[in-house]
Short mmCIF file of C-alpha atoms and ligand atoms in Angstrom, two decimals:
data_model
loop_
_atom_site.label_atom_id
_atom_site.label_comp_id
_atom_site.label_asym_id
_atom_site.label_seq_id
_atom_site.Cartn_x
_atom_site.Cartn_y
_atom_site.Cartn_z
CA UNK C 1 77.84 173.33 99.34
CA UNK C 2 78.23 170.87 102.11
CA UNK C 3 74.98 169.61 103.35
CA UNK C 4 74.42 167.69 106.50
CA UNK C 5 71.46 165.47 106.63
CA UNK C 6 70.55 163.08 109.31
CA UNK C 7 68.93 160.10 107.66
CA UNK C 8 67.16 158.08 110.23
CA UNK C 9 64.79 155.26 109.75
CA UNK C 10 62.03 157.18 111.36
CA UNK C 11 59.38 155.96 113.72
CA UNK C 12 56.76 155.74 111.00
CA UNK C 13 59.03 153.76 108.72
CA UNK C 14 59.95 151.50 111.62
CA UNK C 15 56.30 150.93 112.34
CA UNK C 16 55.60 150.22 108.67
CA UNK C 17 58.56 147.88 108.47
CA UNK C 18 57.43 146.00 111.55
CA UNK C 19 53.96 145.63 110.07
CA UNK C 20 55.51 144.24 106.88
CA UNK C 21 57.62 141.83 108.89
CA UNK C 22 60.98 143.53 108.28
CA UNK C 23 63.44 144.83 110.87
CA UNK C 24 64.94 148.33 110.78
CA UNK C 25 68.72 148.39 111.04
CA UNK C 26 69.45 151.82 112.48
CA UNK C 27 70.53 155.19 111.18
CA UNK C 28 73.17 156.50 108.86
CA UNK C 29 74.55 159.99 109.18
CA UNK C 30 75.24 161.34 105.68
CA UNK C 31 77.54 164.36 105.51
CA UNK C 32 78.83 164.97 101.98
CA UNK C 33 81.52 167.36 103.30
CA UNK C 34 83.18 164.46 105.08
CA UNK C 35 83.91 162.50 101.92
CA UNK C 36 87.04 164.55 101.26
CA UNK C 37 88.61 162.97 104.37
CA UNK C 38 88.55 159.53 102.79
CA UNK C 39 90.52 157.69 100.13
CA UNK C 40 89.45 154.68 98.06
CA UNK C 41 86.06 156.31 97.53
CA UNK C 42 83.41 154.87 95.22
CA UNK C 43 80.39 157.16 94.70
CA UNK C 44 78.41 154.16 93.39
CA UNK C 45 79.79 150.74 94.29
CA UNK C 46 78.06 147.89 92.50
CA UNK C 47 78.79 144.46 93.95
CA UNK C 48 78.30 141.76 91.32
CA UNK C 49 78.57 141.75 87.54
CA UNK C 50 75.54 139.88 86.18
CA UNK C 51 72.80 141.71 84.24
CA UNK C 52 71.52 143.45 87.40
CA UNK C 53 74.95 144.78 88.38
CA UNK C 54 75.88 145.82 84.85
CA UNK C 55 72.63 147.72 84.29
CA UNK C 56 72.85 149.39 87.72
CA UNK C 57 76.37 150.51 86.84
CA UNK C 58 75.37 151.87 83.43
CA UNK C 59 72.62 153.95 85.06
CA UNK C 60 74.90 155.09 87.90
CA UNK C 61 77.53 156.30 85.48
CA UNK C 62 74.97 157.86 83.14
CA UNK C 63 73.59 159.68 86.18
CA UNK C 64 76.93 161.48 86.47
CA UNK C 65 78.30 159.47 89.40
CA UNK C 66 81.62 157.64 89.14
CA UNK C 67 80.55 154.00 89.22
CA UNK C 68 82.62 150.91 89.98
CA UNK C 69 81.72 147.26 89.58
CA UNK C 70 83.37 144.82 91.94
CA UNK C 71 83.08 141.78 89.73
CA UNK C 72 83.08 138.97 92.30
CA UNK C 73 84.30 135.41 91.99
CA UNK C 74 81.97 134.54 89.15
CA UNK C 75 82.06 137.55 86.81
CA UNK C 76 78.98 137.71 84.60
CA UNK C 77 76.99 135.49 86.97
CA UNK C 78 74.72 132.61 86.01
CA UNK C 79 74.19 133.83 82.43
CA UNK C 80 77.79 132.77 81.76
CA UNK C 81 76.66 129.13 82.11
CA UNK C 82 73.58 129.58 79.93
CA UNK C 83 73.70 128.70 76.26
CA UNK C 84 70.36 129.36 74.64
CA UNK C 85 68.39 132.41 75.71
CA UNK C 86 65.32 133.22 73.68
CA UNK C 87 63.62 135.62 76.09
CA UNK C 88 66.18 138.41 76.35
CA UNK C 89 64.59 141.67 75.16
CA UNK C 90 65.05 142.27 71.44
CA UNK C 91 66.93 139.05 70.68
CA UNK C 92 65.31 136.05 69.01
CA UNK C 93 68.21 133.90 70.10
CA UNK C 94 71.34 134.86 72.01
CA UNK C 95 73.93 133.08 74.11
CA UNK C 96 74.20 134.04 77.82
CA UNK C 97 77.92 135.01 77.68
CA UNK C 98 77.15 137.17 74.61
CA UNK C 99 74.59 139.17 76.62
CA UNK C 100 77.18 139.77 79.32
CA UNK C 101 79.89 140.73 76.85
CA UNK C 102 77.59 143.29 75.20
CA UNK C 103 76.55 144.75 78.55
CA UNK C 104 80.19 144.99 79.64
CA UNK C 105 81.14 146.77 76.44
CA UNK C 106 78.23 149.17 76.93
CA UNK C 107 79.23 149.78 80.57
CA UNK C 108 82.88 150.43 79.62
CA UNK C 109 81.78 152.86 76.90
CA UNK C 110 79.93 154.84 79.57
CA UNK C 111 83.07 154.87 81.74
CA UNK C 112 82.16 152.28 84.37
CA UNK C 113 85.27 150.86 86.02
CA UNK C 114 85.67 147.15 86.66
CA UNK C 115 87.50 145.84 89.71
CA UNK C 116 88.60 142.20 89.69
CA UNK C 117 88.00 141.49 93.33
CA UNK C 118 85.32 140.23 95.72
CA UNK C 119 83.73 141.68 98.81
CA UNK C 120 84.44 139.64 101.93
CA UNK C 121 82.86 141.82 104.59
CA UNK C 122 80.82 145.03 104.81
CA UNK C 123 80.14 147.66 107.42
CA UNK C 124 76.87 149.48 106.71
CA UNK C 125 76.56 150.92 110.22
CA UNK C 126 78.28 154.16 109.22
CA UNK C 127 78.45 156.32 106.12
CA UNK C 128 80.52 156.21 103.93
CA UNK C 129 79.86 152.47 103.89
CA UNK C 130 82.91 150.25 104.19
CA UNK C 131 83.51 147.35 101.83
CA UNK C 132 86.42 145.03 102.60
CA UNK C 133 87.81 143.17 99.59
CA UNK C 134 89.51 139.80 99.31
CA UNK C 135 92.64 141.49 97.99
CA UNK C 136 92.84 143.53 101.18
CA UNK C 137 91.42 146.89 100.08
CA UNK C 138 88.97 148.93 102.16
CA UNK C 139 86.54 150.79 99.95
CA UNK C 140 84.54 153.81 101.12
CA UNK C 141 81.25 153.66 99.24
CA UNK C 142 78.84 156.60 99.13
CA UNK C 143 76.10 154.32 97.79
CA UNK C 144 76.00 150.58 97.22
CA UNK C 145 74.08 148.33 94.86
CA UNK C 146 74.17 144.68 95.91
CA UNK C 147 73.73 142.50 92.82
CA UNK C 148 75.47 139.31 93.88
CA UNK C 149 72.93 136.95 92.26
CA UNK C 150 72.46 133.37 93.27
CA UNK C 151 74.41 130.12 93.24
CA UNK C 152 73.25 126.61 92.33
CA UNK C 153 71.94 124.46 95.18
CA UNK C 154 73.73 121.23 95.95
CA UNK C 155 72.12 117.90 96.73
CA UNK C 156 72.22 116.89 100.38
CA UNK C 157 72.36 113.08 100.14
CA UNK C 158 75.16 110.59 100.94
CA UNK C 159 77.80 110.48 98.21
CA UNK C 160 76.85 113.82 96.60
CA UNK C 161 79.70 115.82 98.09
CA UNK C 162 82.13 112.88 98.01
CA UNK C 163 81.67 112.61 94.22
CA UNK C 164 81.41 116.35 93.55
CA UNK C 165 83.70 116.89 90.58
CA UNK C 166 84.06 113.20 89.77
CA UNK C 167 80.57 112.70 88.38
CA UNK C 168 78.39 115.16 90.30
CA UNK C 169 78.27 118.69 88.89
CA UNK C 170 75.90 121.57 88.21
CA UNK C 171 77.36 122.95 84.99
CA UNK C 172 76.55 121.05 81.79
CA UNK C 173 77.95 123.81 79.61
CA UNK C 174 81.32 123.29 81.35
CA UNK C 175 81.40 119.55 81.86
CA UNK C 176 79.20 117.86 79.21
CA UNK C 177 82.21 116.98 76.96
CA UNK C 178 83.57 114.72 79.74
CA UNK C 179 80.49 112.50 79.49
CA UNK C 180 80.82 111.46 75.83
CA UNK C 181 78.80 108.31 75.12
CA UNK C 182 77.85 107.91 78.78
CA UNK C 183 74.41 107.61 80.33
CA UNK C 184 73.76 110.52 82.68
CA UNK C 185 70.96 111.93 84.83
CA UNK C 186 69.80 115.52 85.31
CA UNK C 187 68.04 116.29 88.59
CA UNK C 188 65.24 118.89 88.70
CA UNK C 189 62.13 119.90 86.80
CA UNK C 190 62.69 123.60 86.07
CA UNK C 191 64.05 125.54 83.08
CA UNK C 192 67.62 124.82 84.16
CA UNK C 193 67.05 121.04 84.11
CA UNK C 194 65.80 121.17 80.53
CA UNK C 195 68.63 123.42 79.52
CA UNK C 196 71.22 121.11 81.13
CA UNK C 197 69.69 118.08 79.38
CA UNK C 198 69.81 119.82 76.00
CA UNK C 199 73.41 120.90 76.58
CA UNK C 200 74.29 117.26 77.30
CA UNK C 201 72.55 115.89 74.20
CA UNK C 202 75.50 116.28 71.76
CA UNK C 203 77.73 114.27 74.11
CA UNK C 204 75.95 111.77 76.37
CA UNK C 205 74.39 108.62 74.94
CA UNK C 206 71.28 108.84 77.13
CA UNK C 207 69.95 111.55 79.42
CA UNK C 208 67.30 110.89 82.05
CA UNK C 209 65.72 113.87 83.79
CA UNK C 210 64.75 112.92 87.35
CA UNK C 211 61.75 114.93 88.56
CA UNK C 212 60.49 114.61 92.11
CA UNK C 213 56.92 115.69 91.28
CA UNK C 214 54.56 114.24 88.66
CA UNK C 215 55.08 117.25 86.41
CA UNK C 216 57.73 119.66 85.24
CA UNK C 217 57.91 123.19 86.54
CA UNK C 218 59.72 124.46 83.41
CA UNK C 219 58.09 126.98 81.06
CA UNK C 220 55.96 125.50 78.27
CA UNK C 221 58.36 126.87 75.64
CA UNK C 222 61.27 125.03 77.30
CA UNK C 223 59.26 121.80 77.57
CA UNK C 224 58.36 122.08 73.87
CA UNK C 225 62.04 121.64 72.98
CA UNK C 226 62.30 118.17 74.52
CA UNK C 227 60.61 116.08 71.77
CA UNK C 228 63.42 117.16 69.43
CA UNK C 229 65.85 115.01 71.43
CA UNK C 230 65.35 111.23 71.30
CA UNK C 231 68.10 110.75 73.88
CA UNK C 232 66.24 112.64 76.62
CA UNK C 233 63.63 110.87 78.74
CA UNK C 234 61.92 111.92 81.95
CA UNK C 235 61.29 109.88 85.11
CA UNK C 236 58.66 111.42 87.38
CA UNK C 237 58.09 111.00 91.14
CA UNK C 238 61.68 110.00 91.84
CA UNK C 239 64.18 111.36 94.35
CA UNK C 240 67.86 110.54 94.60
CA UNK C 241 68.61 109.11 98.05
CA UNK C 242 72.24 108.20 97.48
CA UNK C 243 75.03 108.77 94.95
CA UNK C 244 77.05 105.59 94.49
CA UNK C 245 80.54 105.23 93.04
CA UNK C 246 83.58 102.99 92.81
CA UNK C 247 85.78 105.30 94.89
CA UNK C 248 86.97 107.22 91.83
CA UNK C 249 83.82 108.13 89.94
CA UNK C 250 80.03 107.90 90.02
CA UNK C 251 78.52 104.62 88.85
CA UNK C 252 74.86 104.84 89.94
CA UNK C 253 72.24 106.67 91.98
CA UNK C 254 69.77 105.14 94.40
CA UNK C 255 66.25 106.30 93.54
CA UNK C 256 63.19 106.42 95.74
CA UNK C 257 59.84 106.39 93.98
CA UNK C 258 57.86 108.68 96.28
CA UNK C 259 54.52 107.25 95.05
CA UNK C 260 55.31 103.55 95.62
CA UNK C 261 58.15 103.91 98.19
CA UNK C 262 60.15 101.51 96.04
CA UNK C 263 63.95 101.94 95.98
CA UNK C 264 65.97 101.06 92.89
CA UNK C 265 69.56 101.42 91.72
CA UNK C 266 69.90 103.45 88.49
CA UNK C 267 73.22 103.18 86.66
CA UNK C 268 74.73 106.49 85.56
CA UNK C 269 78.12 108.01 84.91
CA UNK C 270 77.10 111.59 85.73
CA UNK C 271 74.68 113.50 87.95
CA UNK C 272 73.87 117.01 86.74
CA UNK C 273 72.13 119.07 89.41
CA UNK C 274 69.54 121.67 88.39
CA UNK C 275 67.59 121.93 91.63
CA UNK C 276 67.34 125.68 91.93
CA UNK C 277 69.48 128.45 93.38
CA UNK C 278 70.25 130.17 96.67
CA UNK C 279 70.63 133.94 96.95
CA UNK C 280 74.28 134.93 97.40
CA UNK C 281 73.63 137.11 100.45
CA UNK C 282 75.84 135.54 103.15
CA UNK C 283 78.23 138.51 103.27
CA UNK C 284 75.32 140.89 104.05
CA UNK C 285 73.70 138.86 106.84
CA UNK C 286 73.40 141.07 109.92
CA UNK C 287 74.07 144.26 107.92
CA UNK C 288 70.82 144.47 105.98
CA UNK C 289 67.53 142.67 106.42
CA UNK C 290 67.11 139.30 104.71
CA UNK C 291 64.01 137.11 104.56
CA UNK C 292 63.93 133.55 105.91
CA UNK C 293 65.22 132.12 102.64
CA UNK C 294 68.14 134.60 102.60
CA UNK C 295 66.80 137.01 99.95
CA UNK C 296 67.58 140.68 100.60
CA UNK C 297 64.41 142.59 101.45
CA UNK C 298 63.66 145.68 99.39
CA UNK C 299 61.04 148.30 100.11
CA UNK C 300 57.92 148.87 98.03
CA UNK C 301 58.51 149.75 94.40
CA UNK C 302 62.14 150.71 95.01
CA UNK C 303 65.33 148.69 95.34
CA UNK C 304 66.01 150.27 98.76
CA UNK C 305 67.20 147.81 101.44
CA UNK C 306 66.82 148.32 105.18
CA UNK C 307 69.83 150.67 105.11
CA UNK C 308 69.38 153.96 103.27
CA UNK C 309 71.90 154.31 100.47
CA UNK C 310 72.21 150.53 100.05
CA UNK C 311 70.15 149.03 97.26
CA UNK C 312 69.74 145.47 95.98
CA UNK C 313 68.82 144.12 92.56
CA UNK C 314 68.46 140.82 90.71
CA UNK C 315 68.44 137.25 91.97
CA UNK C 316 69.79 138.18 95.40
CA UNK C 317 66.52 139.99 96.17
CA UNK C 318 64.04 138.50 93.67
CA UNK C 319 62.53 135.19 94.72
CA UNK C 320 59.62 135.51 92.31
CA UNK C 321 60.61 136.32 88.70
CA UNK C 322 64.31 135.36 88.53
CA UNK C 323 64.70 136.18 84.83
CA UNK C 324 67.76 137.78 83.25
CA UNK C 325 65.47 140.49 81.85
CA UNK C 326 63.82 141.26 85.19
CA UNK C 327 67.27 141.30 86.87
CA UNK C 328 68.45 143.86 84.35
CA UNK C 329 65.28 145.89 85.01
CA UNK C 330 65.75 145.88 88.77
CA UNK C 331 69.39 146.82 88.17
CA UNK C 332 68.23 149.87 86.23
CA UNK C 333 65.96 150.82 89.14
CA UNK C 334 68.77 150.33 91.66
CA UNK C 335 71.14 152.47 89.58
CA UNK C 336 68.53 155.24 89.44
CA UNK C 337 67.88 154.89 93.19
CA UNK C 338 71.60 155.25 93.93
CA UNK C 339 71.89 158.35 91.73
CA UNK C 340 68.86 159.92 93.40
CA UNK C 341 70.22 159.10 96.87
CA UNK C 342 73.47 160.92 96.08
CA UNK C 343 71.67 163.87 94.45
CA UNK C 344 69.32 164.20 97.43
CA UNK C 345 72.28 164.22 99.79
CA UNK C 346 74.33 166.98 98.25
CA UNK C 347 76.52 165.16 95.72
CA UNK C 348 77.02 167.86 93.08
CA UNK C 349 79.17 168.05 89.91
CA UNK C 350 81.62 170.07 92.06
CA UNK C 351 81.78 167.19 94.56
CA UNK C 352 82.62 164.86 91.68
CA UNK C 353 85.51 167.06 90.53
CA UNK C 354 86.97 167.49 94.03
CA UNK C 355 86.61 163.80 94.75
CA UNK C 356 88.58 162.63 91.68
CA UNK C 357 91.97 162.20 93.38
CA UNK C 358 90.29 160.33 96.24
CA UNK C 359 88.51 157.77 94.08
CA UNK C 360 89.36 154.10 94.34
CA UNK C 361 92.29 153.31 92.06
CA UNK C 362 92.90 156.94 91.15
CA UNK C 363 96.59 156.05 91.10
CA UNK C 364 95.96 153.19 88.64
CA UNK C 365 94.99 152.93 84.99
CA UNK C 366 91.24 153.28 84.34
CA UNK C 367 90.91 149.53 83.75
CA UNK C 368 91.83 148.18 87.17
CA UNK C 369 93.32 144.76 86.96
CA UNK C 370 95.16 142.21 89.02
CA UNK C 371 95.83 140.09 85.97
CA UNK C 372 99.25 138.86 85.07
CA UNK C 373 100.49 137.03 82.03
CA UNK C 374 100.69 133.28 81.60
CA UNK C 375 104.51 133.19 81.65
CA UNK C 376 104.63 131.64 85.13
CA UNK C 377 102.48 128.63 84.24
CA UNK C 378 103.72 126.19 81.61
CA UNK C 379 101.14 124.91 79.08
CA UNK C 380 101.29 121.14 78.90
CA UNK C 381 99.74 119.35 75.93
CA UNK C 382 100.96 115.76 75.85
CA UNK C 383 101.26 112.87 78.27
CA UNK C 384 105.03 112.79 77.64
CA UNK C 385 105.43 116.51 78.49
CA UNK C 386 103.36 116.01 81.61
CA UNK C 387 105.37 112.98 82.78
CA UNK C 388 108.58 114.91 82.05
CA UNK C 389 107.34 117.89 84.06
CA UNK C 390 106.58 115.71 87.09
CA UNK C 391 109.79 113.71 86.80
CA UNK C 392 111.88 116.85 86.51
CA UNK C 393 110.28 118.79 89.39
CA UNK C 394 111.01 118.45 93.07
CA UNK C 395 108.29 119.69 95.41
CA UNK C 396 104.86 120.93 94.54
CA UNK C 397 103.30 121.09 91.07
CA UNK C 398 99.82 122.63 90.63
CA UNK C 399 97.99 121.96 87.37
CA UNK C 400 94.89 123.80 86.19
CA UNK C 401 92.73 121.81 83.74
CA UNK C 402 90.48 124.10 81.73
CA UNK C 403 88.33 124.11 78.60
CA UNK C 404 87.52 126.78 76.05
CA UNK C 405 83.79 126.07 76.49
CA UNK C 406 83.86 126.57 80.27
CA UNK C 407 83.11 130.12 81.46
CA UNK C 408 84.31 129.52 85.05
CA UNK C 409 87.58 128.19 83.64
CA UNK C 410 88.09 131.43 81.75
CA UNK C 411 87.48 133.34 84.96
CA UNK C 412 89.85 131.05 86.84
CA UNK C 413 92.75 131.16 84.37
CA UNK C 414 93.88 134.78 85.02
CA UNK C 415 93.59 134.14 88.77
CA UNK C 416 95.73 131.03 88.33
CA UNK C 417 98.31 133.03 86.38
CA UNK C 418 98.39 135.77 89.01
CA UNK C 419 98.89 133.27 91.83
CA UNK C 420 101.52 131.45 89.74
CA UNK C 421 103.42 134.72 89.63
CA UNK C 422 103.03 135.21 93.41
CA UNK C 423 104.41 131.71 94.18
CA UNK C 424 106.82 131.38 91.27
CA UNK C 425 109.84 130.72 93.50
CA UNK C 426 108.21 127.99 95.56
CA UNK C 427 105.78 126.07 93.36
CA UNK C 428 105.66 124.88 89.74
CA UNK C 429 102.48 125.73 87.84
CA UNK C 430 101.08 124.24 84.64
CA UNK C 431 97.87 124.48 82.64
CA UNK C 432 96.17 121.86 80.48
CA UNK C 433 93.61 122.63 77.79
CA UNK C 434 91.39 119.53 78.11
CA UNK C 435 90.27 119.67 74.48
CA UNK C 436 93.87 119.39 73.32
CA UNK C 437 94.94 116.74 75.80
CA UNK C 438 92.37 113.88 75.93
CA UNK C 439 95.01 111.34 77.01
CA UNK C 440 95.91 113.39 80.07
CA UNK C 441 92.23 113.91 80.89
CA UNK C 442 91.60 110.16 80.79
CA UNK C 443 94.71 109.25 82.72
CA UNK C 444 93.94 111.65 85.56
CA UNK C 445 90.14 111.11 85.64
CA UNK C 446 89.36 114.76 84.94
CA UNK C 447 85.63 115.01 84.26
CA UNK C 448 84.81 118.42 85.62
CA UNK C 449 86.50 121.73 84.88
CA UNK C 450 88.00 123.85 86.23
CA UNK C 451 89.97 121.11 87.96
CA UNK C 452 93.11 121.72 89.98
CA UNK C 453 95.44 118.82 90.67
CA UNK C 454 98.27 119.12 93.16
CA UNK C 455 101.30 116.82 92.97
CA UNK C 456 104.06 116.53 95.51
CA UNK C 457 107.33 114.86 94.47
CA UNK C 458 105.55 113.34 91.48
CA UNK C 459 102.52 111.89 93.36
CA UNK C 460 98.96 113.24 93.24
CA UNK C 461 98.05 114.69 96.67
CA UNK C 462 94.90 116.75 96.04
CA UNK C 463 92.12 117.46 93.58
CA UNK C 464 89.86 120.53 93.66
CA UNK C 465 86.89 120.92 91.32
CA UNK C 466 85.62 124.46 91.63
CA UNK C 467 86.68 127.94 90.63
CA UNK C 468 88.57 129.76 93.40
CA UNK C 469 89.22 133.37 94.21
CA UNK C 470 92.80 134.59 94.25
CA UNK C 471 92.83 134.50 98.02
CA UNK C 472 91.33 131.00 98.21
CA UNK C 473 93.83 129.67 95.69
CA UNK C 474 96.73 131.29 97.56
CA UNK C 475 95.70 129.74 100.89
CA UNK C 476 95.03 126.40 99.15
CA UNK C 477 98.65 126.41 97.93
CA UNK C 478 100.03 127.65 101.23
CA UNK C 479 98.51 124.59 102.90
CA UNK C 480 100.70 122.29 100.79
CA UNK C 481 103.75 124.46 101.32
CA UNK C 482 103.18 124.29 105.09
CA UNK C 483 102.82 120.51 104.92
CA UNK C 484 105.99 120.28 102.87
CA UNK C 485 107.89 122.46 105.33
CA UNK C 486 106.62 120.40 108.26
CA UNK C 487 107.72 117.21 106.44
CA UNK C 488 111.22 118.61 105.83
CA UNK C 489 111.59 119.46 109.54
CA UNK C 490 110.66 115.90 110.65
P1 NDP Q 1 63.61 126.33 89.75
O1 NDP Q 1 63.54 126.74 91.17
O2 NDP Q 1 62.65 126.90 88.77
O3 NDP Q 1 63.44 124.74 89.66
C1 NDP Q 1 64.13 123.88 90.52
C2 NDP Q 1 63.67 122.45 90.25
O4 NDP Q 1 64.44 121.57 91.07
C3 NDP Q 1 62.21 122.21 90.60
O5 NDP Q 1 61.66 121.32 89.68
C4 NDP Q 1 62.30 121.56 91.99
O6 NDP Q 1 61.27 120.67 92.24
C5 NDP Q 1 63.58 120.77 91.85
N1 NDP Q 1 64.23 120.49 93.13
C6 NDP Q 1 64.53 121.36 94.12
N2 NDP Q 1 65.16 120.71 95.12
C7 NDP Q 1 65.25 119.42 94.75
C8 NDP Q 1 65.81 118.26 95.35
N3 NDP Q 1 66.41 118.32 96.54
N4 NDP Q 1 65.72 117.08 94.69
C9 NDP Q 1 65.12 117.02 93.49
N5 NDP Q 1 64.59 118.08 92.85
C10 NDP Q 1 64.66 119.27 93.48
O7 NDP Q 1 65.12 126.58 89.32
P2 NDP Q 1 65.80 126.75 87.89
O8 NDP Q 1 67.25 126.83 88.16
O9 NDP Q 1 65.34 125.72 86.95
O10 NDP Q 1 65.29 128.17 87.38
C11 NDP Q 1 65.56 129.36 88.15
C12 NDP Q 1 65.08 130.58 87.37
O11 NDP Q 1 65.92 130.80 86.24
C13 NDP Q 1 63.66 130.42 86.83
O12 NDP Q 1 62.97 131.62 86.98
C14 NDP Q 1 63.86 130.10 85.37
O13 NDP Q 1 62.78 130.56 84.59
C15 NDP Q 1 65.15 130.84 85.05
N6 NDP Q 1 65.88 130.17 83.95
C16 NDP Q 1 65.67 130.60 82.67
C17 NDP Q 1 66.35 130.01 81.61
C18 NDP Q 1 66.14 130.53 80.22
O14 NDP Q 1 65.25 131.31 80.00
N7 NDP Q 1 66.92 130.13 79.23
C19 NDP Q 1 67.28 128.89 81.81
C20 NDP Q 1 67.40 128.48 83.20
C21 NDP Q 1 66.72 129.12 84.21
P3 NDP Q 1 59.79 121.16 92.65
O15 NDP Q 1 59.16 121.63 91.38
O16 NDP Q 1 59.20 119.90 93.18
O17 NDP Q 1 59.96 122.22 93.69
#
């Protein structure tokens, strides 16, 4: 039975919201009968695939609503960069990626569908809500759970962005092997700083944690691990004011002692940032209410945002607890909230049956994928092979350096392969496993992965040190093709 309900953020709610310092965003007209006019429908659309997103999806699907996870550019979220977790419920010790793998398996078992794409833009002003993806799809979502997490903050001092990827990084689990026998610094005093330092210990010769206060903020249990590592020392009351290098790589940082105002130069080959995180809420600005720091506001003891039918969970809305366990918990709540929202608005088992042919990807296999095989990118293992590849190729060669230990590399590799297929007639693609090719790594100064190097007619023309989405990588490559075309015309 079709049921028309006008959901308005009523005067009382508006008043309450104003008192609590939030802003109401308008009304959404929910008419379940209308959904049969749409295609690409997702009854529950979960944006983000960390513990919050995965738990929300499991509860959405278990609640009898077809649930989709749009994985985003960093599938699995921050846990993918975390090695030791000893506070995940029921596990004495577990690795971050293992938690994600188990949750994914559990979600798949329940029938959750995974979409390898990212949301670029949303329109929450009308229902069904519209989600615009990087791959060009428009999704019609009947309910949304935003679980986009947070991303590491970068240091805003001279030299920090110039040497990003050539000494400055925020992922020890990815990049520690490039700092073998080097002295490095870790910046920050929280749990992440300690974790980064411990991840560096098997590789670096000396690790100095630079803390701007006179004490650490990290949990006592994390601090208790430090005495086990002779290589790790802590310097308190210091702030980096400049990152210094020789034009190719980092050689030192300038430190300010904020007690004595003394400035000193501190030699280091690497700067590992662990200075906190920012909520990944940019896409939702203007569509739902955010607080001054960019966290999504939720209402009372629910995960409801300022738009009915849109919920938020995890690090994107939680500025207080920020634990994997609490993210998973808020994800559960958001999944339940989404199910209740649909139930309350006339989504019945009959709706689910009728909607089947209109669901997103109903013309595709259950496991939606944009992956393609590696056949369009040659694996290069030796210096000789690499030199031969460059010597024998006219035009543009793009090389992806990756490592088995690097979670973002593993996310990047299928994207690289897919783009290699898209551009196979115009560009030559190659991949290098850094563990198998130390000579190449040294020769090309690769000390952060994933690392993309672009060569034109045998000469290095660009270096990029972050994971990219499929769209970003495609436009990155198009830039060089345009330059090449312009050069040929001259
Ligand atoms: P936090 O926000 O807890 O800590 C950030 C640290 O960086 C603080 O010491 C802060 O200093 C410092 N800082 C911030 N800006 C600067 C700057 N510009 N220059 C120098 N120092 C700076 O972030 P974390 O990433 O460490 O932790 C986030 C959350 O994730 C926490 O809830 C933590 O418990 C959790 N976590 C849990 C882990 C686990 O259980 N295995 C591992 C890692 C994180 P100040 O103190 O002066 O503000």
